Amino acid sequence: MSSTDNTPADKLATRAADEFRGLYGAAPEGVWAAPGRANLIGEHTDYNDGFALPFALPQRTRVAAARRTDGTLRLHSADVPSGVLTLRVADLDPAHPPQPPHGWARYPAGAVWALIDADLPVGPRGGADLHIRSDVPTGAGLSSSAALEVAAALALTELYGIPLARPELAALARRAENAYVGVPCGVMDQMASACATDGHALHLDTRDLRQQHIPFDCAAAGLRLLVIDTRVQHDLADGAYAERRASCHAAAAALGLPALRDLPYAELDRALGRLGDPALRRRVRHVVTENERVVRVEELLRAGRLREAGPLLTEGHASLRDDYEVSCPELDLAVATARAAGAYGARMTGGGFGGSALALIDADAEPAVTRAVTEAFARAGYRPPRITAAEPSAGAHRVL
Ligand code: GLA
């Protein structure tokens, strides 16, 4: 599927094209972009076949690209000073991914590997020159990795004329991250980056990748979504994420279910009575109540009752903090302070253990909430948070 940009001129894309020319001595054949994401609600549900409601951020990763005919893949990033990395497409191997200082290259290299592994005709004689420039913050829980994988995969498939529906593109990008980069994530981030649309949240059923675009126009409702980056770096590759995932799968097996998605909210209490381990009970309660919250928030969005979604966001945070135990003091402080300063609701977004929180506020409350959170962080001795407003934005597309 080909798509061109309908958003205002993208300066970073033009810059990426100019830099490409300087690096590789010829113009790129195109520039593609894929956004980072925030998740409105539906956390740690995507590896339980559950629901999520993410949206695309205005920050994107641009990939300027051109084909090659010699089986070589050349990769360069404007964001990491590590020079051009040259690889043989036929040698791409998950057992030997690029190492530091080219660690970032695992994501685009993984995308190329996933395409070839799926027998999509990029190689072995094909290849590409890629140059990357991104304004998606890294380590902020806003899916800079998914943005890079999806942008690279989209560039390659469009360059090589490989017709791929967006959910398939997202699934390949996720495979790159799971099998090549080695991070056991679900599919939400790649789906949001590949499929989201401007002014909408993406209602995602992670069992069959069915999606619906739910109108989510905060500005028209006089609202704003703040993204509060705590600047505490999370690392999904560490054991906690994999441990939560394994607990959920163990609980589903103990309950005789294919996945926790199959446990209806109305049957939660009875099911909890069948699980002996209190920690496992808390994990299950989070997943089942979170799926229910996605459904309720989606209904409120469809009814244009955006403010009323606030309390459900806050409830979701409490569940992640107390039952799923993936929050951290900085996220809790961001949420509590935003709420005390007038937010309708606030919650951590993404995998947790650091990263960012979201706060739903009245548009004119932005200065007061920003100040309150910044001051609270200073008083607690934390690094100054980075606070920006986010409009639900376009998913991956060709820019130039
Ligand atoms: C990370 C993962 C996603 C998802 C979230 C939690 O962002 O990459 O797949 O599991 O955590 O909702």
XYZ file of N, CA and C in Angstrom, residues 115-282:
504
model
N 11.756 -9.121 6.424
C 11.168 -9.184 5.073
C 11.717 -10.390 4.317
N 13.029 -10.557 4.375
C 13.655 -11.665 3.640
C 13.224 -13.002 4.231
N 13.168 -13.053 5.562
C 12.775 -14.277 6.234
C 11.342 -14.673 5.878
N 10.527 -13.666 5.532
C 9.140 -13.949 5.124
C 9.061 -14.196 3.615
N 10.230 -14.396 2.986
C 10.296 -14.669 1.542
C 9.775 -13.520 0.701
N 9.923 -12.315 1.207
C 9.533 -11.153 0.406
C 10.784 -10.691 -0.348
N 10.649 -10.434 -1.639
C 11.818 -10.321 -2.515
C 12.615 -9.020 -2.408
N 13.355 -8.881 -1.339
C 14.282 -7.747 -1.204
C 15.681 -8.186 -1.592
N 16.046 -9.421 -1.368
C 17.404 -9.856 -1.576
C 17.421 -11.171 -2.291
N 18.550 -11.833 -2.369
C 19.822 -11.395 -1.803
C 20.579 -10.400 -2.692
N 20.184 -10.278 -3.992
C 20.961 -9.339 -4.805
C 20.507 -7.904 -4.571
N 19.274 -7.741 -4.037
C 18.810 -6.399 -3.727
C 19.573 -5.853 -2.542
N 19.177 -4.725 -2.094
C 19.850 -4.100 -0.967
C 19.363 -2.669 -0.921
N 19.934 -1.866 -0.047
C 19.464 -0.487 0.049
C 20.473 0.375 0.783
N 20.410 1.660 0.489
C 21.086 2.665 1.302
C 20.007 3.370 2.113
N 20.212 3.438 3.425
C 19.230 4.110 4.285
C 19.918 5.177 5.126
N 19.249 6.299 5.249
C 19.714 7.331 6.182
C 18.539 7.703 7.071
N 18.798 7.758 8.381
C 17.722 7.913 9.363
C 17.860 9.229 10.115
N 16.734 9.906 10.273
C 16.715 11.095 11.134
C 15.390 11.096 11.886
N 15.444 11.219 13.207
C 14.231 11.053 14.009
C 14.099 12.152 15.052
N 12.863 12.513 15.370
C 12.669 13.360 16.548
C 11.802 12.646 17.599
N 11.709 11.328 17.489
C 11.030 10.562 18.549
C 12.044 10.369 19.673
N 11.718 10.835 20.884
C 12.703 10.658 21.958
C 12.977 9.183 22.250
N 14.218 8.846 22.508
C 14.532 7.440 22.800
C 14.489 7.208 24.308
N 14.148 6.000 24.704
C 14.125 5.650 26.127
C 13.016 6.347 26.898
N 12.040 6.925 26.193
C 10.973 7.657 26.872
C 9.676 6.859 26.890
N 9.731 5.592 26.470
C 8.526 4.760 26.460
C 7.566 5.178 25.359
N 8.071 5.833 24.304
C 7.203 6.340 23.241
C 7.457 5.616 21.917
N 8.085 4.435 22.003
C 8.228 3.527 20.864
C 9.089 4.064 19.729
N 10.243 4.600 20.088
C 11.183 5.004 19.037
C 11.627 3.774 18.241
N 11.717 2.618 18.892
C 12.139 1.404 18.167
C 11.113 1.010 17.116
N 9.837 1.012 17.502
C 8.798 0.639 16.540
C 8.796 1.624 15.377
N 8.978 2.916 15.674
C 8.987 3.928 14.607
C 10.091 3.621 13.602
N 11.245 3.243 14.100
C 12.378 2.964 13.213
C 12.144 1.679 12.402
N 11.645 0.650 13.073
C 11.362 -0.610 12.350
C 10.310 -0.401 11.264
N 9.231 0.291 11.643
C 8.123 0.465 10.690
C 8.552 1.367 9.532
N 9.292 2.440 9.832
C 9.733 3.341 8.749
C 10.638 2.586 7.784
N 11.560 1.784 8.327
C 12.479 1.037 7.455
C 11.713 -0.011 6.649
N 10.803 -0.732 7.300
C 10.043 -1.775 6.597
C 9.166 -1.160 5.502
N 8.554 -0.010 5.798
C 7.705 0.642 4.793
C 8.554 1.111 3.605
N 9.709 1.717 3.909
C 10.592 2.178 2.830
C 10.972 1.005 1.927
N 11.397 -0.102 2.524
C 11.839 -1.251 1.730
C 10.695 -1.844 0.907
N 9.522 -1.992 1.521
C 8.419 -2.628 0.781
C 7.960 -1.727 -0.366
N 7.942 -0.424 -0.143
C 7.500 0.456 -1.245
C 8.572 0.542 -2.326
N 9.853 0.568 -1.932
C 10.928 0.604 -2.936
C 10.890 -0.637 -3.816
N 10.625 -1.787 -3.198
C 10.673 -3.046 -3.942
C 9.300 -3.489 -4.448
N 8.312 -2.580 -4.293
C 6.979 -2.886 -4.824
C 6.346 -4.112 -4.204
N 6.578 -4.295 -2.895
C 5.994 -5.452 -2.202
C 4.655 -5.005 -1.597
N 3.535 -5.545 -2.089
C 2.253 -5.090 -1.556
C 1.978 -5.738 -0.193
N 1.901 -4.933 0.816
C 1.732 -5.473 2.167
C 0.711 -4.593 2.894
N -0.347 -5.223 3.438
C -1.311 -4.451 4.216
C -0.630 -3.976 5.489
N -1.109 -2.879 6.034
C -0.443 -2.300 7.202
C -0.329 -3.251 8.404
N -1.377 -4.006 8.734
C -1.204 -4.929 9.866
C -0.099 -5.959 9.618
N 0.054 -6.372 8.350
C 1.143 -7.320 8.028
C 2.499 -6.644 8.168
N 2.563 -5.397 7.750
C 3.809 -4.634 7.892
C 4.166 -4.524 9.380
N 3.147 -4.233 10.206
C 3.370 -4.107 11.652
C 3.833 -5.445 12.236
N 3.223 -6.527 11.781
C 3.594 -7.849 12.310
C 5.037 -8.186 11.942
N 5.467 -7.784 10.736
C 6.865 -8.019 10.341
C 7.822 -7.176 11.187
N 7.420 -5.928 11.438
C 8.265 -5.045 12.251
C 8.382 -5.610 13.675
N 7.287 -6.151 14.167
C 7.329 -6.760 15.501
C 8.245 -7.995 15.500
N 8.178 -8.743 14.409
C 9.047 -9.928 14.322
C 10.523 -9.513 14.328
N 10.809 -8.388 13.661
C 12.178 -7.857 13.671
C 12.608 -7.609 15.119
N 11.703 -7.016 15.895
C 12.066 -6.674 17.271
C 12.180 -7.927 18.146
N 11.255 -8.868 17.981
C 11.277 -10.099 18.795
C 12.481 -10.968 18.444
N 12.619 -11.270 17.148
C 13.572 -12.317 16.747
C 14.952 -11.768 16.414
N 15.025 -10.528 15.940
C 16.328 -10.007 15.523
C 16.943 -9.127 16.621
N 16.128 -8.195 17.159
C 16.650 -7.330 18.232
C 16.661 -8.094 19.557
N 15.695 -9.013 19.724
C 15.669 -9.826 20.930
C 14.840 -9.254 22.068
N 13.861 -8.387 21.731
C 12.975 -7.828 22.756
C 11.599 -8.480 22.611
N 11.070 -9.071 23.709
C 9.840 -9.872 23.583
C 8.557 -9.051 23.627
N 8.490 -7.942 22.870
C 7.327 -7.045 22.951
C 6.106 -7.647 22.256
N 4.943 -7.058 22.538
C 3.727 -7.397 21.803
C 3.681 -6.587 20.512
N 2.477 -6.467 19.927
C 2.381 -5.859 18.598
C 1.795 -4.439 18.630
N 1.448 -3.971 19.831
C 0.754 -2.676 19.889
C 1.557 -1.531 19.280
N 2.841 -1.429 19.612
C 3.617 -0.254 19.194
C 3.732 -0.203 17.677
N 4.030 -1.345 17.070
C 4.197 -1.381 15.618
C 2.860 -1.140 14.922
N 1.771 -1.668 15.504
C 0.453 -1.430 14.909
C 0.109 0.061 14.973
N 0.372 0.687 16.115
C 0.061 2.120 16.242
C 0.860 2.915 15.225
N 2.151 2.611 15.109
C 3.001 3.374 14.206
C 2.595 3.152 12.745
N 2.228 1.926 12.412
C 1.908 1.602 11.015
C 0.488 2.007 10.623
N -0.457 1.966 11.560
C -1.873 2.035 11.179
C -2.644 3.248 11.694
N -2.114 3.978 12.675
C -2.904 5.065 13.272
C -3.186 6.148 12.229
N -4.241 6.917 12.475
C -4.542 8.043 11.584
C -4.709 9.315 12.410
N -4.467 10.405 11.729
C -4.593 11.742 12.275
C -5.929 11.952 13.011
N -5.910 12.520 14.214
C -7.161 12.856 14.898
C -7.933 11.662 15.418
N -7.300 10.499 15.454
C -7.985 9.287 15.904
C -7.098 8.484 16.860
N -7.761 7.740 17.734
C -7.062 6.681 18.475
C -7.341 5.387 17.711
N -6.444 4.433 17.869
C -6.565 3.168 17.130
C -7.069 2.106 18.103
N -8.312 1.667 17.896
C -8.783 0.565 18.740
C -8.282 -0.733 18.131
N -7.514 -1.433 18.921
C -6.778 -2.571 18.393
C -7.185 -3.836 19.137
N -7.572 -4.838 18.371
C -7.799 -6.163 18.925
C -6.553 -6.967 18.599
N -5.746 -7.263 19.613
C -4.447 -7.876 19.323
C -4.569 -9.373 19.026
N -5.779 -9.917 19.125
C -5.938 -11.334 18.771
C -5.884 -11.513 17.259
N -6.610 -10.667 16.535
C -6.649 -10.844 15.068
C -6.171 -9.586 14.336
N -5.615 -8.624 15.071
C -5.123 -7.358 14.516
C -6.221 -6.538 13.840
N -7.477 -6.808 14.227
C -8.548 -5.958 13.706
C -8.442 -4.582 14.346
N -8.730 -3.543 13.569
C -8.550 -2.200 14.090
C -9.710 -1.307 13.696
N -9.979 -0.347 14.569
C -10.986 0.663 14.239
C -10.405 2.012 14.604
N -10.718 3.015 13.804
C -10.200 4.360 14.053
C -11.267 5.159 14.795
N -10.960 5.508 16.044
C -11.959 6.166 16.897
C -11.634 7.665 16.954
N -12.574 8.528 16.539
C -12.298 9.973 16.571
C -11.820 10.408 17.963
N -10.741 11.164 17.974
C -10.143 11.566 19.254
C -9.550 12.952 19.048
N -10.439 13.940 19.024
C -10.014 15.300 18.725
C -10.041 16.113 20.013
N -8.917 16.104 20.708
C -8.840 16.795 21.999
C -9.025 18.293 21.818
N -8.368 18.856 20.792
C -8.395 20.315 20.613
C -9.842 20.795 20.453
N -10.641 20.060 19.650
C -12.025 20.486 19.423
C -12.827 20.464 20.714
N -12.412 19.632 21.659
C -13.130 19.534 22.933
C -12.515 20.467 23.987
N -11.578 21.306 23.573
C -10.936 22.228 24.530
C -9.988 21.513 25.470
N -9.522 20.338 25.044
C -8.667 19.533 25.920
C -7.257 19.437 25.349
N -6.366 18.966 26.171
C -5.005 18.729 25.720
C -4.503 17.462 26.402
N -3.645 16.768 25.671
C -2.986 15.590 26.260
C -1.536 15.954 26.497
N -1.127 15.883 27.721
C 0.286 16.142 28.003
C 1.037 14.825 28.066
N 2.216 14.811 27.462
C 3.120 13.668 27.588
C 4.241 14.111 28.527
N 4.330 13.438 29.655
C 5.329 13.803 30.669
C 6.412 12.732 30.668
N 7.539 13.076 30.067
C 8.665 12.122 30.020
C 9.458 12.271 31.324
N 9.419 11.212 32.131
C 10.092 11.289 33.444
C 11.613 11.255 33.302
N 12.077 10.852 32.120
C 13.510 10.703 31.826
C 14.153 9.600 32.665
N 13.307 8.730 33.192
C 13.828 7.499 33.784
C 13.819 6.481 32.651
N 14.998 5.962 32.304
C 15.099 5.062 31.151
C 14.553 3.697 31.515
N 13.677 3.199 30.659
C 13.176 1.851 30.858
C 13.950 0.949 29.903
N 13.927 -0.319 30.157
C 14.595 -1.232 29.247
C 13.783 -2.519 29.173
N 13.043 -2.644 28.059
C 12.164 -3.810 27.936
C 12.940 -5.113 27.863
N 14.218 -5.022 27.507
C 14.987 -6.257 27.367
C 15.291 -6.851 28.748
N 15.129 -6.049 29.794
C 15.427 -6.627 31.108
C 14.312 -7.596 31.490
N 14.544 -8.356 32.544
C 13.686 -9.507 32.792
C 12.259 -9.212 33.214
N 11.980 -7.996 33.715
C 10.666 -7.773 34.315
C 9.523 -7.900 33.309
N 9.733 -7.383 32.108
C 8.678 -7.460 31.088
C 8.412 -8.926 30.730
N 9.496 -9.659 30.494
C 9.354 -11.076 30.128
C 8.698 -11.854 31.270
N 9.011 -11.460 32.498
C 8.437 -12.153 33.656
C 6.925 -11.932 33.732
N 6.492 -10.654 33.491
C 5.047 -10.364 33.510
C 4.336 -11.184 32.428
N 4.959 -11.210 31.280
C 4.386 -11.940 30.150
C 4.236 -13.431 30.484
N 5.291 -13.989 31.068
C 5.255 -15.416 31.428
C 4.184 -15.679 32.491
N 4.044 -14.757 33.457
C 3.019 -14.939 34.502
C 1.633 -14.984 33.886
N 1.393 -14.098 32.927
C 0.068 -14.053 32.295
C -0.214 -15.354 31.556
N 0.793 -15.847 30.853
C 0.586 -17.086 30.103
C 0.377 -18.261 31.070
N 1.103 -18.238 32.173
C 0.928 -19.306 33.173
C -0.471 -19.243 33.776
N -0.949 -18.027 34.055
C -2.284 -17.892 34.651
C -3.354 -18.378 33.679
N -3.214 -18.005 32.408
C -4.200 -18.450 31.408
C -4.221 -19.978 31.352
N -3.025 -20.578 31.363
C -2.948 -22.048 31.300
C -3.611 -22.659 32.534
N -3.337 -22.065 33.715
C -3.917 -22.597 34.954
C -5.446 -22.516 34.926
N -5.959 -21.518 34.227
C -7.413 -21.343 34.164
C -8.025 -22.087 32.977
N -7.159 -22.743 32.206
C -7.648 -23.502 31.051
C -8.121 -22.615 29.909
N -7.502 -21.442 29.768
C -7.920 -20.499 28.725
C -6.805 -20.315 27.701
N -7.146 -20.060 26.436
C -6.099 -19.777 25.446
C -5.281 -18.539 25.832
N -5.945 -17.518 26.370
C -5.263 -16.279 26.765
C -6.134 -15.579 27.797
N -5.555 -14.614 28.522
C -6.352 -13.918 29.549
C -7.481 -13.097 28.923
N -7.354 -12.781 27.656
C -8.447 -12.133 26.927
C -9.752 -12.916 27.049
N -9.642 -14.221 27.206
C -10.827 -15.075 27.224
C -11.496 -15.151 28.588
N -10.956 -14.390 29.549
C -11.604 -14.360 30.862
C -12.513 -13.127 30.918
N -13.848 -13.330 30.878
C -14.736 -12.159 30.899
C -14.673 -11.453 32.251
N -14.858 -10.148 32.189
C -14.820 -9.319 33.399
C -15.792 -9.853 34.459
N -16.960 -10.276 34.016
C -17.990 -10.748 34.960
C -17.553 -12.017 35.693
N -16.584 -12.744 35.130
C -16.156 -13.995 35.772
C -14.823 -13.851 36.511
N -14.361 -12.605 36.617
C -13.033 -12.381 37.196
C -12.925 -12.920 38.625
N -13.871 -12.539 39.492
C -13.742 -12.918 40.913
C -13.691 -14.433 41.081
N -14.544 -15.132 40.343
C -14.571 -16.586 40.444
C -13.225 -17.178 40.005
N -12.693 -16.613 38.920
C -11.414 -17.128 38.401
C -10.287 -16.854 39.400
N -10.323 -15.670 40.023
C -9.252 -15.334 40.976
C -9.242 -16.329 42.133
N -10.422 -16.793 42.516
C -10.531 -17.779 43.586
C -9.842 -19.095 43.255
N -9.608 -19.319 41.968
C -8.968 -20.580 41.548
C -7.457 -20.451 41.450
N -6.924 -19.255 41.659
C -5.470 -19.069 41.560
C -4.884 -18.922 42.956
N -3.921 -19.745 43.289
C -3.383 -19.730 44.638
C -2.427 -18.574 44.904
N -1.620 -18.214 43.931
C -0.540 -17.251 44.146
C -1.078 -15.809 44.106
N -0.929 -15.059 45.212
C -1.489 -13.693 45.264
C -0.922 -12.790 44.167
N 0.366 -12.940 43.830
C 0.950 -12.087 42.775
C 0.283 -12.390 41.436
N 0.071 -13.668 41.178
C -0.586 -14.061 39.920
C -2.016 -13.506 39.868
N -2.690 -13.532 41.023
C -4.055 -12.988 41.065
C -4.050 -11.494 40.701
N -3.060 -10.772 41.245
C -2.997 -9.329 40.939
C -2.746 -9.097 39.445
